[in-house]
GROMACS .gro file of C-alpha atoms in nm:
model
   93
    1UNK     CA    1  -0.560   2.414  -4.621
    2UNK     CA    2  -0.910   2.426  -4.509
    3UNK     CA    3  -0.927   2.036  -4.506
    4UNK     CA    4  -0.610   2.001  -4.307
    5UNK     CA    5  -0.705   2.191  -4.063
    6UNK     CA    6  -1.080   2.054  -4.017
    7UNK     CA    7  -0.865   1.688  -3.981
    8UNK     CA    8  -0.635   1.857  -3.715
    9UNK     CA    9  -0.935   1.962  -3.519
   10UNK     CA   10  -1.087   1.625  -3.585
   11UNK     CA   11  -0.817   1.439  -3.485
   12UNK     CA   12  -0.809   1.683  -3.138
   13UNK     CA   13  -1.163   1.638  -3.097
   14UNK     CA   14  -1.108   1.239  -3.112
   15UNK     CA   15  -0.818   1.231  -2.862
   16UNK     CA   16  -0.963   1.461  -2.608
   17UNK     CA   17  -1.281   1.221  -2.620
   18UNK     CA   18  -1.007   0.927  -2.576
   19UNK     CA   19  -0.855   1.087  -2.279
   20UNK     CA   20  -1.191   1.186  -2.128
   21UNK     CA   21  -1.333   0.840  -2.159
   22UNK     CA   22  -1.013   0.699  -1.985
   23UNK     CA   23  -1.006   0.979  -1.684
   24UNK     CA   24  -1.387   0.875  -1.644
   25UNK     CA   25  -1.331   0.538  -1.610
   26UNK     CA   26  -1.014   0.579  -1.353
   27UNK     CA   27  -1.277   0.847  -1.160
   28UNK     CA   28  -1.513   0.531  -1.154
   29UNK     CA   29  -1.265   0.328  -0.945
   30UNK     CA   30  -1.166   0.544  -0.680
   31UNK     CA   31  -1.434   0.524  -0.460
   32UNK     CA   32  -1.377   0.126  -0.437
   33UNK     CA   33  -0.954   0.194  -0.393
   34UNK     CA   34  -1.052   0.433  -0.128
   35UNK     CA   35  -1.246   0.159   0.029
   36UNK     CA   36  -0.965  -0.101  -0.019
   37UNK     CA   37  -0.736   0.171   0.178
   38UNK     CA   38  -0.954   0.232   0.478
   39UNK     CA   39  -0.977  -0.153   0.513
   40UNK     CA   40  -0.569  -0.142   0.506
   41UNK     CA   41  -0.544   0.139   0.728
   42UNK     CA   42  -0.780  -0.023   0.993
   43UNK     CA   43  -0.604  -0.344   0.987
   44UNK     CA   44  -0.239  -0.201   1.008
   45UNK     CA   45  -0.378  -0.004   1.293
   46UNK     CA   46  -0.558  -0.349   1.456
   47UNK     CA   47  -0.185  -0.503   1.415
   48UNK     CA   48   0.004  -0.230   1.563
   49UNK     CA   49  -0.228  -0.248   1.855
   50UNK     CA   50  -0.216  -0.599   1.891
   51UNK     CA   51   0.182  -0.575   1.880
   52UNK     CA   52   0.203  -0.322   2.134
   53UNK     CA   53  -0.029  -0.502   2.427
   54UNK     CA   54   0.147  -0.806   2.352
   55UNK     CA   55   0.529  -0.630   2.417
   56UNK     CA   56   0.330  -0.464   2.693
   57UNK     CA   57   0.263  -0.832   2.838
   58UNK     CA   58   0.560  -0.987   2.824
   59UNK     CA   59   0.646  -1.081   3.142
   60UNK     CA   60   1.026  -1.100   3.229
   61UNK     CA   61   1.175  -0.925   2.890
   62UNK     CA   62   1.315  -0.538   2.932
   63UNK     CA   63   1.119  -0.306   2.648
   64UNK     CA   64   1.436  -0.256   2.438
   65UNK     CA   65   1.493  -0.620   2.386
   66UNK     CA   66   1.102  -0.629   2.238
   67UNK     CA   67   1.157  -0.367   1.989
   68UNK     CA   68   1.495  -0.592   1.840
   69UNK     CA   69   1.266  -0.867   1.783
   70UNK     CA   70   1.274  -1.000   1.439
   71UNK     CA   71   0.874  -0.959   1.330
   72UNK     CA   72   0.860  -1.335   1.159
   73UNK     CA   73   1.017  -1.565   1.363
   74UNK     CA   74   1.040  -1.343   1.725
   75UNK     CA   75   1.411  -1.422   1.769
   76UNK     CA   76   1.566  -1.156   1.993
   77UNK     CA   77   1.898  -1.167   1.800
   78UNK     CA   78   1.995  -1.137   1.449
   79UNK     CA   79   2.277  -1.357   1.520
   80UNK     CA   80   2.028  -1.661   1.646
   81UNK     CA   81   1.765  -1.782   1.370
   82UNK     CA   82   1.687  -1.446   1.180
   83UNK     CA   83   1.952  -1.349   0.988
   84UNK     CA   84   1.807  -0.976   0.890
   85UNK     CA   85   1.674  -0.754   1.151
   86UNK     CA   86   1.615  -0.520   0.801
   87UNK     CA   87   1.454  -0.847   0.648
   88UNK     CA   88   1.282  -1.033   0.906
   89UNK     CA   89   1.167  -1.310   0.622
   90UNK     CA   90   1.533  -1.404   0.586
   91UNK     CA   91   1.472  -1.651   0.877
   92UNK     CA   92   1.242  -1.836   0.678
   93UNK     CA   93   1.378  -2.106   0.538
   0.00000   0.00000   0.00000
């Protein structure tokens, strides 16, 4: 009985060390994912802004017929070369 239980504990001991060793490793790589996010953040924010001054200056076109722009191919209807508003890449041939 004695033996049995010294393996169980062994066996515990080996897969906490397991499951240490892996958490240690994935704590290792955050610091370079949260990098890879703030470089994603700032260009999603650089593209947003960039999107909204160019509907902004458009001469000639009404705000609401901007916004129903397909994102690829900047056809104003779903009807003309886009055939998705909900999936702009549809367009694409």
């Amino acid at each position: 009985m004695r033996n049995r239980t010294s393996g169980l504990i062994t066996a515990s001991r080996a897969e906490l060390g397991l499951q240490a060793e892996k958490l240690s490793q994935q704590l290792q790589e955050v610091p370079g994912e949260l990098e890879e996010l703030t470089v994603a953040e700032r260009a999603a924010r650089r593209l947003a802004e960039q999107l909204h001054a160019e509907t902004r200056t458009t001469p000639g076109v009404p705000a609401r017929s901007q916004a129903a722009r397909c994102c690829w191919c900047r056809s104003a209807s779903a009807t003309a070369a886009c055939t998705s508003l909900t999936s702009p890449r549809s367009c694409v041939p």
